Amino acid sequence: MKLTVTNQAPTDSLLLKFYSKFEIPDLGNLSFLGEKGEVWWASTNELWVGLGDSSEITSFRRIVRKLFHQRQDRWPAQVTVDVRGRADIWIENIISGILLGGYQIGLYKTKQSTSTSLYQPGSIIYLLTDRPVNGLQQLAEEIRHTTEVQYQIMDLMNAPGNKKSPRTIASWALTSAKNFGYEVKVLDKGELHEQGFHALLAVNQGSDEEPVLIVGEYTPDRYQHTIALVGKGITFDTGGISVKPSSGMHLMKSDMGGAAAVLGITELAARLKLPVRLISIIPSTENCIDGTSLKPGDVISSYAGKSIEVIDTDAEGRLILADGLSYAVRQFQPDTIIDLATLTGSIIQTLGYSAAGLFSNNSQLAGELIKAGNESGEKVWQLPMWEEFEEELTSDIADVKNFHGKPMAGAIVAAKFLEVFTDKHPSWAHLDIAGMAFGDQDLYPGKAGTSFGIRLLLQYLKNLSQNQ
Ligand code: BES
Ligand code: ZN
Ligand code: ZN
């Protein structure tokens, strides 16, 4: 699909005009009310689409995406969207809503559904503007790159456990780095042993798939900030010996949502040449069961040298992140470090599918992430990290334990566990995206990856480079 900016609507394409409830043109015609998802033929080649009465522009993306998805087979190969007089953020949300509406989860169907012209190669979306054409070109490019990355990341999320191993994720990263001009190195099992990634290796014990640590580095010509991103890359989480109930276990193919977001934003930063240096660290393994698996009660070591009592083998994400965080802090001395992880069921009980949990020791960083969340529509909500929660980590026989064994404050205690492995870095944030990474509420409720985190981090990085 091509995005073409123009000052003149091509005569043979369908003209689309989007109106919120407060903007409907006064034609004395009452048939069109601008309600959410409403469509109205203004003439044979002009269609009006209602956006409802929300005051949040980001909600338009969801409305448009849903509408375009539902009517996938109805859109012609060329459409013109009227963006005259519209702000960048409006254009970004409407156009990416249209682009994302074409996403299909039937990756492995042998017969691909006969979709629609608009979502076939060769289609064109014209952006009809009254600004000089090249004033919008950059925005159009940014939208295209962002949605292209989101498509790939959704594919990665939706791939099942037998189609994605830690090695597959590593190959994805290597290919991406080659295509878009950044560095990736992959530490294999031998190197992980040599360098002391004990916690990652412990989680990997019961798996036939080799673990990896993926280390990405995107360095632009000019930059002021080095940001390290750490993503949880569990390609399948059975729970280990503390096995999960079978009913929803198949969804645990999505337990690499943090890794996916980190991979995605790294490629996107390189594509858009953002002026921020990014270090991306992805510890990746399955969490499986066999005779060599980690057992509840086992005591393991970690990259930081701290000993951990493993009370519950299903709390594996924090173990591999512990090693990833310590490695990031010690090897790269970043200005800021942010980890993303589908870490706890507890965060879903707390915030549902509306926002990611944010935990940080730095109020400026927290504020920047909250702002980026509101601007991008990928919301985050801060939860406390009070000292008193630290007691929950006390182990009788080791430095810390990985689970307090109580049905309370699960997401917070998990965050406190991670904090132990940040070497008191002054600018760290943890995003628990368990409710947001999978279970696309609009198109495929409970069934598909969302690519959550990419737009949030893009906005955060753009704001950061604007303020420098
Ligand atoms: N991957 C899960 C968390 C999760 C749950 C992600 C639901 C997405 C949807 C994580 O590894 C896990 O199992 N967490 C346990 C921790 C507990 C045993 C301390 C949980 O939250 O139940
Ligand atoms: Zn788990
Ligand atoms: Zn997990």
Coordinates of C-alpha atoms and ligand atoms in Angstrom, one line a residue:
M1 CA 0.0 0.0 0.0
K2 CA 1.3 3.4 -1.0
L3 CA 0.7 6.7 0.7
T4 CA 0.7 9.7 -1.7
V5 CA 0.3 13.3 -0.6
T6 CA -1.6 15.5 -3.1
N7 CA -3.2 18.9 -3.5
Q8 CA -5.7 17.6 -6.0
A9 CA -8.0 14.6 -5.5
P10 CA -7.7 12.1 -8.3
T11 CA -11.1 12.0 -10.0
D12 CA -11.4 8.2 -10.2
S13 CA -10.8 7.5 -6.5
L14 CA -13.3 7.3 -3.6
L15 CA -13.1 10.5 -1.5
L16 CA -13.3 9.8 2.3
K17 CA -14.2 12.5 4.8
F18 CA -14.1 11.9 8.5
Y19 CA -16.2 13.8 10.9
S20 CA -16.7 13.7 14.7
K21 CA -20.1 14.4 16.0
F22 CA -19.2 18.1 16.6
E23 CA -18.0 18.7 13.0
I24 CA -20.8 17.4 10.8
P25 CA -21.3 19.8 7.9
D26 CA -24.5 21.8 8.1
L27 CA -26.2 20.7 4.9
G28 CA -29.6 20.6 6.5
N29 CA -29.3 16.9 6.0
L30 CA -30.1 14.9 9.1
S31 CA -29.2 11.4 7.8
F32 CA -25.6 11.7 8.8
L33 CA -25.0 12.3 12.5
G34 CA -21.2 11.6 12.8
E35 CA -21.7 8.7 15.1
K36 CA -18.9 6.3 15.8
G37 CA -18.4 4.1 12.7
E38 CA -21.4 5.6 10.8
V39 CA -21.0 5.7 7.0
W40 CA -22.9 7.9 4.7
W41 CA -22.7 8.3 0.9
A42 CA -22.6 12.0 0.2
S43 CA -22.4 11.2 -3.5
T44 CA -21.4 8.2 -5.6
N45 CA -17.7 8.8 -5.0
E46 CA -17.7 10.6 -1.7
L47 CA -18.2 8.7 1.6
W48 CA -18.5 10.3 5.0
V49 CA -17.4 8.4 8.1
G50 CA -18.5 9.2 11.7
L51 CA -15.9 9.4 14.5
G52 CA -18.3 9.8 17.4
D53 CA -18.0 12.3 20.3
S54 CA -14.7 11.3 21.9
S55 CA -12.4 14.1 22.9
E56 CA -9.4 11.8 22.5
I57 CA -8.0 11.9 19.0
T58 CA -6.2 8.6 19.6
S59 CA -9.6 6.9 19.9
F60 CA -10.2 7.7 16.3
R61 CA -7.5 5.3 15.3
R62 CA -9.4 2.5 16.9
I63 CA -12.7 3.4 15.4
V64 CA -11.3 3.8 11.9
R65 CA -9.3 0.6 12.2
K66 CA -12.4 -1.4 13.3
L67 CA -14.5 0.0 10.6
F68 CA -12.0 -0.7 7.9
H69 CA -11.4 -4.2 9.2
Q70 CA -15.1 -5.1 9.3
R71 CA -15.6 -4.0 5.7
Q72 CA -12.2 -5.2 4.4
D73 CA -13.6 -6.5 1.2
R74 CA -15.5 -3.3 0.4
W75 CA -12.7 -0.7 0.0
P76 CA -11.5 0.0 -3.5
A77 CA -7.8 -0.1 -4.5
Q78 CA -7.5 3.7 -4.4
V79 CA -9.0 6.0 -1.8
T80 CA -8.5 9.7 -1.1
V81 CA -8.6 10.9 2.5
D82 CA -9.5 14.5 3.0
V83 CA -6.9 15.8 5.5
R84 CA -7.4 19.5 4.7
G85 CA -7.1 21.7 7.8
R86 CA -6.3 18.7 10.0
A87 CA -3.5 18.6 12.5
D88 CA -0.7 16.0 12.3
I89 CA -2.0 14.0 15.2
W90 CA -5.4 13.7 13.5
I91 CA -3.9 12.6 10.2
E92 CA -1.6 10.1 12.0
N93 CA -4.5 8.5 13.8
I94 CA -6.9 8.3 10.9
I95 CA -4.4 7.0 8.3
S96 CA -2.8 4.5 10.6
G97 CA -6.3 3.3 11.6
I98 CA -6.9 2.6 7.9
L99 CA -3.6 0.8 7.4
L100 CA -3.9 -1.3 10.5
G101 CA -7.4 -2.3 9.6
G102 CA -6.0 -4.7 7.0
Y103 CA -4.2 -6.9 9.5
Q104 CA -5.1 -10.6 9.3
I105 CA -4.3 -13.2 11.9
G106 CA -4.7 -16.2 9.6
L107 CA -0.9 -16.5 9.2
Y108 CA -0.9 -20.3 8.7
K109 CA -4.1 -20.8 6.8
T110 CA -3.3 -22.6 3.6
K111 CA -6.0 -20.7 1.8
Q112 CA -5.5 -17.0 2.3
S113 CA -8.8 -15.1 2.5
T114 CA -9.6 -13.2 -0.7
S115 CA -9.2 -9.8 0.7
T116 CA -9.9 -6.6 -0.8
S117 CA -8.3 -4.4 -3.1
L118 CA -7.3 -1.7 -0.6
Y119 CA -5.3 -4.3 1.3
Q120 CA -3.6 -5.8 -1.7
P121 CA -0.2 -4.7 -3.1
G122 CA -0.4 -1.8 -5.5
S123 CA -3.2 0.1 -3.7
I124 CA -2.9 3.8 -3.0
I125 CA -4.2 6.0 -0.3
Y126 CA -4.0 9.7 -1.3
L127 CA -3.8 12.3 1.4
L128 CA -5.6 15.3 0.1
T129 CA -4.0 18.4 1.7
D130 CA -4.1 22.1 1.4
R131 CA -0.5 22.4 2.7
P132 CA 2.5 22.2 0.4
V133 CA 2.8 18.6 -0.6
N134 CA 6.3 18.1 0.8
G135 CA 5.1 19.5 4.2
L136 CA 3.2 16.2 4.7
Q137 CA 5.5 13.8 3.1
Q138 CA 7.6 13.2 6.2
L139 CA 4.5 12.4 8.3
A140 CA 3.2 10.0 5.6
E141 CA 6.6 8.2 5.7
E142 CA 6.5 8.0 9.5
I143 CA 3.0 6.5 9.4
R144 CA 4.0 4.0 6.8
H145 CA 7.2 2.9 8.6
T146 CA 5.4 2.7 12.0
T147 CA 2.5 0.5 10.7
E148 CA 4.9 -1.7 8.7
V149 CA 6.8 -2.4 11.8
Q150 CA 3.6 -3.0 13.7
Y151 CA 2.5 -5.6 11.2
Q152 CA 5.7 -7.5 11.6
I153 CA 5.6 -7.4 15.3
M154 CA 1.9 -8.6 15.4
D155 CA 3.0 -11.5 13.2
L156 CA 5.8 -12.3 15.6
M157 CA 3.4 -12.2 18.6
N158 CA 0.8 -14.3 16.8
A159 CA 3.3 -17.0 15.8
P160 CA 2.8 -20.1 18.0
G161 CA 5.5 -21.7 20.1
N162 CA 6.5 -24.3 17.6
K163 CA 7.1 -21.6 15.0
K164 CA 9.2 -19.2 17.1
S165 CA 12.1 -20.2 19.2
P166 CA 14.6 -17.9 20.9
R167 CA 16.7 -18.5 17.7
T168 CA 13.9 -17.4 15.5
I169 CA 13.7 -14.1 17.4
A170 CA 17.4 -13.7 17.2
S171 CA 17.3 -14.3 13.4
W172 CA 14.6 -11.7 13.1
A173 CA 16.8 -9.2 14.9
L174 CA 19.8 -10.0 12.8
T175 CA 17.9 -9.6 9.5
S176 CA 16.3 -6.4 10.7
A177 CA 19.7 -5.0 11.7
K178 CA 21.2 -5.9 8.3
N179 CA 18.2 -4.3 6.5
F180 CA 18.1 -1.1 8.5
G181 CA 21.7 -0.4 9.4
Y182 CA 22.1 -1.1 13.1
E183 CA 24.1 -3.6 15.1
V184 CA 22.9 -6.9 16.6
K185 CA 24.9 -9.6 18.3
V186 CA 23.5 -12.7 19.7
L187 CA 25.0 -14.5 22.7
D188 CA 24.5 -18.3 22.5
K189 CA 24.2 -20.8 25.3
G190 CA 28.0 -21.2 25.6
E191 CA 28.6 -17.5 25.8
L192 CA 25.8 -17.1 28.3
H193 CA 27.5 -19.8 30.5
E194 CA 30.9 -18.0 30.2
Q195 CA 29.5 -14.7 31.1
G196 CA 27.4 -15.9 34.0
F197 CA 23.8 -15.4 32.9
H198 CA 22.7 -17.9 35.6
A199 CA 19.1 -16.9 36.0
L200 CA 18.4 -17.0 32.2
L201 CA 20.1 -20.4 32.0
A202 CA 18.1 -21.7 35.0
V203 CA 14.8 -20.8 33.3
N204 CA 16.1 -22.5 30.1
Q205 CA 17.0 -25.8 31.9
G206 CA 13.8 -27.7 31.0
S207 CA 13.8 -26.6 27.4
D208 CA 15.2 -28.3 24.3
E209 CA 15.5 -24.9 22.6
E210 CA 18.7 -23.0 23.2
P211 CA 18.4 -19.7 25.0
V212 CA 19.9 -16.5 23.6
L213 CA 20.6 -12.9 24.7
I214 CA 20.1 -10.5 21.8
V215 CA 22.0 -7.3 22.0
G216 CA 21.0 -4.5 19.6
E217 CA 22.7 -1.2 19.2
Y218 CA 21.4 1.7 17.1
T219 CA 23.7 4.7 17.1
P220 CA 22.7 7.7 15.1
D221 CA 25.3 10.3 13.9
R222 CA 24.1 12.8 16.5
Y223 CA 22.5 12.0 19.8
Q224 CA 22.4 13.2 23.4
H225 CA 20.8 10.3 25.2
T226 CA 21.5 6.6 25.4
I227 CA 18.4 4.6 26.3
A228 CA 18.6 0.9 27.1
L229 CA 15.5 -1.2 26.5
V230 CA 15.1 -4.6 28.0
G231 CA 12.3 -6.9 26.8
K232 CA 11.0 -10.2 28.2
G233 CA 11.4 -12.8 25.5
I234 CA 9.7 -16.0 26.8
T235 CA 8.7 -17.7 23.5
F236 CA 6.3 -20.0 25.4
D237 CA 5.5 -20.0 29.1
T238 CA 4.1 -23.4 30.4
G239 CA 4.8 -22.2 34.0
G240 CA 7.5 -24.8 34.3
I241 CA 7.1 -27.3 37.2
S242 CA 4.6 -24.8 38.8
V243 CA 2.6 -25.6 35.7
K244 CA -0.2 -23.3 34.5
P245 CA -3.8 -24.5 34.1
S246 CA -4.3 -25.7 30.6
S247 CA -7.4 -23.6 29.7
G248 CA -5.6 -20.5 28.6
M249 CA -2.1 -21.8 28.3
H250 CA -2.0 -21.6 24.5
L251 CA -2.1 -17.8 24.9
M252 CA 1.4 -18.0 26.5
K253 CA 2.9 -18.0 23.0
S254 CA 2.6 -14.2 23.5
D255 CA 5.0 -14.1 26.5
M256 CA 7.6 -12.4 24.4
G257 CA 5.5 -9.2 24.1
G258 CA 8.2 -7.1 25.8
A259 CA 10.8 -8.5 23.4
A260 CA 8.6 -7.8 20.4
A261 CA 8.1 -4.2 21.4
V262 CA 11.8 -3.7 21.9
L263 CA 12.7 -5.3 18.6
G264 CA 10.0 -3.2 16.9
I265 CA 11.0 0.2 18.3
T266 CA 14.7 -0.5 17.6
E267 CA 14.0 -1.2 13.9
L268 CA 11.6 1.8 13.8
A269 CA 14.2 4.1 15.3
A270 CA 16.7 3.0 12.7
R271 CA 14.1 3.4 9.9
L272 CA 13.2 6.9 11.0
K273 CA 16.8 7.8 12.0
L274 CA 15.7 9.1 15.4
P275 CA 18.5 11.1 17.1
V276 CA 18.7 8.9 20.2
R277 CA 21.1 6.0 20.8
L278 CA 19.2 2.8 21.6
I279 CA 20.6 -0.3 23.3
S280 CA 18.2 -3.2 23.1
I281 CA 18.6 -6.3 25.3
I282 CA 16.5 -9.4 24.9
P283 CA 16.9 -12.4 27.1
S284 CA 15.0 -15.2 25.4
T285 CA 14.1 -18.8 26.3
E286 CA 11.1 -21.1 26.6
N287 CA 9.8 -21.9 30.1
C288 CA 9.3 -25.7 29.7
I289 CA 9.0 -28.8 31.7
D290 CA 11.2 -31.9 31.8
G291 CA 13.4 -33.9 34.2
T292 CA 16.0 -31.2 34.2
S293 CA 13.6 -28.3 34.8
L294 CA 14.1 -25.8 37.6
K295 CA 12.1 -26.9 40.7
P296 CA 10.3 -24.8 43.2
G297 CA 12.6 -24.2 46.1
D298 CA 15.8 -24.3 44.0
V299 CA 18.4 -21.6 44.7
I300 CA 20.1 -20.1 41.7
S301 CA 22.6 -17.4 41.0
S302 CA 22.3 -14.5 38.6
Y303 CA 24.4 -12.2 36.4
A304 CA 24.6 -9.7 39.2
G305 CA 26.0 -12.4 41.5
K306 CA 22.9 -12.3 43.8
S307 CA 21.3 -15.6 44.9
I308 CA 17.6 -16.2 44.2
E309 CA 15.3 -18.7 45.8
V310 CA 12.8 -19.8 43.2
I311 CA 9.5 -20.2 45.0
D312 CA 7.5 -20.5 41.8
T313 CA 8.9 -21.4 38.4
D314 CA 6.0 -19.6 36.8
A315 CA 7.5 -16.3 38.0
E316 CA 10.2 -16.8 35.3
G317 CA 10.0 -13.5 33.6
R318 CA 11.6 -11.6 36.5
L319 CA 14.4 -14.1 36.5
I320 CA 15.5 -13.6 32.9
L321 CA 14.9 -9.8 33.2
A322 CA 17.1 -9.7 36.3
D323 CA 20.0 -10.9 34.1
G324 CA 19.0 -8.6 31.2
L325 CA 18.8 -5.5 33.5
S326 CA 22.1 -6.1 35.2
Y327 CA 23.8 -6.7 31.9
A328 CA 22.4 -3.5 30.4
V329 CA 23.4 -1.3 33.4
R330 CA 26.9 -2.8 33.7
Q331 CA 27.9 -3.0 30.1
F332 CA 26.4 0.2 28.6
Q333 CA 25.9 2.7 31.4
P334 CA 22.7 4.1 29.8
D335 CA 21.2 7.4 30.8
T336 CA 17.9 5.7 31.2
I337 CA 16.8 2.1 31.3
I338 CA 13.3 0.9 30.5
D339 CA 12.1 -2.7 30.6
L340 CA 8.9 -4.1 29.0
A341 CA 7.4 -7.4 30.0
T342 CA 4.2 -9.4 30.0
L343 CA 5.1 -10.0 33.6
T344 CA 2.1 -10.6 35.8
G345 CA -1.5 -11.7 35.8
S346 CA -1.9 -9.3 38.7
I347 CA -1.5 -6.2 36.5
I348 CA -4.5 -7.4 34.4
Q349 CA -6.5 -7.6 37.6
T350 CA -5.4 -4.1 38.5
L351 CA -5.7 -2.2 35.2
G352 CA -7.5 -4.6 32.9
Y353 CA -6.9 -4.2 29.2
S354 CA -6.8 -0.4 29.4
A355 CA -3.3 0.5 30.4
A356 CA 0.1 -0.9 31.1
G357 CA 1.5 -0.7 34.7
L358 CA 4.3 1.8 35.1
F359 CA 6.8 1.5 37.9
S360 CA 9.7 3.9 38.3
N361 CA 12.2 5.3 40.7
N362 CA 12.4 8.5 38.8
S363 CA 9.5 10.9 38.7
Q364 CA 10.7 12.8 35.6
L365 CA 11.0 9.6 33.6
A366 CA 7.6 8.4 34.9
G367 CA 6.1 11.7 33.8
E368 CA 7.6 11.5 30.3
L369 CA 6.2 8.0 29.9
I370 CA 2.8 8.9 31.1
K371 CA 2.8 11.9 28.7
A372 CA 3.9 9.7 25.8
G373 CA 1.2 7.2 26.7
N374 CA -1.5 9.8 26.6
E375 CA -0.3 11.3 23.3
S376 CA 0.1 7.9 21.6
G377 CA -3.0 6.3 23.0
E378 CA -0.9 3.5 24.5
K379 CA -1.6 4.4 28.0
V380 CA 0.4 3.7 31.1
W381 CA -0.7 4.1 34.8
Q382 CA 1.8 4.4 37.6
L383 CA 1.7 2.2 40.6
P384 CA 3.8 2.7 43.8
M385 CA 7.2 1.1 44.6
W386 CA 7.1 1.9 48.4
E387 CA 9.9 0.5 50.5
E388 CA 7.6 -1.7 52.6
F389 CA 7.0 -4.0 49.6
E390 CA 10.7 -4.9 49.7
E391 CA 10.1 -7.1 52.8
E392 CA 8.1 -9.4 50.5
L393 CA 11.3 -10.4 48.8
T394 CA 13.1 -11.6 51.9
S395 CA 14.2 -15.3 51.6
D396 CA 15.3 -17.5 54.5
I397 CA 18.2 -19.1 52.5
A398 CA 19.1 -16.8 49.6
D399 CA 19.5 -13.0 48.9
V400 CA 15.9 -12.7 47.5
K401 CA 13.0 -14.9 46.5
N402 CA 11.1 -14.6 43.3
F403 CA 7.6 -14.8 44.7
H404 CA 6.1 -13.8 48.1
G405 CA 3.3 -16.5 47.9
K406 CA 0.5 -14.1 48.7
P407 CA -2.5 -13.1 46.7
M408 CA -1.7 -9.3 46.9
A409 CA 0.2 -6.6 45.1
G410 CA 1.7 -9.2 42.7
A411 CA 2.7 -6.6 40.0
I412 CA 4.3 -4.3 42.6
V413 CA 6.3 -7.1 44.3
A414 CA 7.5 -8.2 40.8
A415 CA 8.7 -4.7 40.1
K416 CA 10.5 -4.5 43.5
F417 CA 12.2 -7.8 42.5
L418 CA 13.5 -6.3 39.3
E419 CA 14.7 -3.1 41.1
V420 CA 17.2 -5.3 43.0
F421 CA 18.9 -6.0 39.7
T422 CA 19.2 -2.4 38.4
D423 CA 22.2 -1.6 40.6
K424 CA 20.3 1.5 41.9
H425 CA 20.4 3.0 38.5
P426 CA 18.8 6.5 39.0
S427 CA 16.6 6.5 35.9
W428 CA 14.8 3.1 35.5
A429 CA 11.2 2.3 34.5
H430 CA 9.4 -1.0 34.3
L431 CA 6.3 -1.4 32.1
D432 CA 4.1 -4.5 32.9
I433 CA 2.3 -4.9 29.6
A434 CA 0.6 -8.3 30.4
G435 CA -2.8 -6.9 29.7
M436 CA -1.9 -4.9 26.7
A437 CA 0.5 -6.9 24.5
F438 CA -2.0 -9.6 23.5
G439 CA -5.8 -9.7 23.3
D440 CA -6.5 -7.0 20.7
Q441 CA -9.7 -5.6 22.1
D442 CA -10.9 -4.1 18.9
L443 CA -10.4 -6.7 16.1
Y444 CA -9.6 -10.0 17.8
P445 CA -10.6 -9.9 21.5
G446 CA -8.4 -12.2 23.4
K447 CA -6.8 -13.6 20.4
A448 CA -4.1 -11.5 18.8
G449 CA -1.0 -9.4 19.4
T450 CA -1.4 -5.6 19.5
S451 CA 2.2 -4.4 19.1
F452 CA 1.7 -2.4 22.3
G453 CA 4.7 -0.4 23.2
I454 CA 5.9 0.7 19.8
R455 CA 3.8 3.8 19.5
L456 CA 4.4 4.6 23.2
L457 CA 8.1 4.4 22.9
L458 CA 8.2 6.2 19.5
Q459 CA 6.4 9.1 21.1
Y460 CA 8.7 9.0 24.2
L461 CA 11.8 9.0 22.0
K462 CA 10.5 11.8 19.7
N463 CA 9.6 14.0 22.8
L464 CA 13.0 13.3 24.2
S465 CA 14.8 14.4 21.0
Q466 CA 12.6 17.5 20.7
N467 CA 13.6 18.6 24.2
Q468 CA 17.3 18.3 23.7
Ligands
BES1 N1 3.7 -14.7 31.6 C1 3.0 -14.7 32.9 C2 2.2 -13.4 33.1 C3 1.0 -13.3 32.3 C4 -0.3 -13.7 32.7 C5 1.1 -12.6 31.0 C6 -1.4 -13.5 31.9 C7 0.0 -12.5 30.2 C8 -1.2 -12.9 30.6 C9 4.1 -14.7 34.0 O1 5.3 -15.4 33.7 C10 3.5 -15.5 35.2 O2 3.2 -16.6 35.0 N2 3.3 -14.7 36.3 C11 2.7 -15.3 37.4 C12 3.6 -15.0 38.6 C13 3.2 -15.6 39.8 C14 3.4 -17.1 39.8 C15 4.1 -15.1 40.9 C16 1.3 -14.7 37.6 O3 1.2 -13.5 37.4 O4 0.4 -15.4 37.9
ZN2 ZN 5.2 -17.5 34.1
ZN3 ZN 5.8 -15.5 31.7

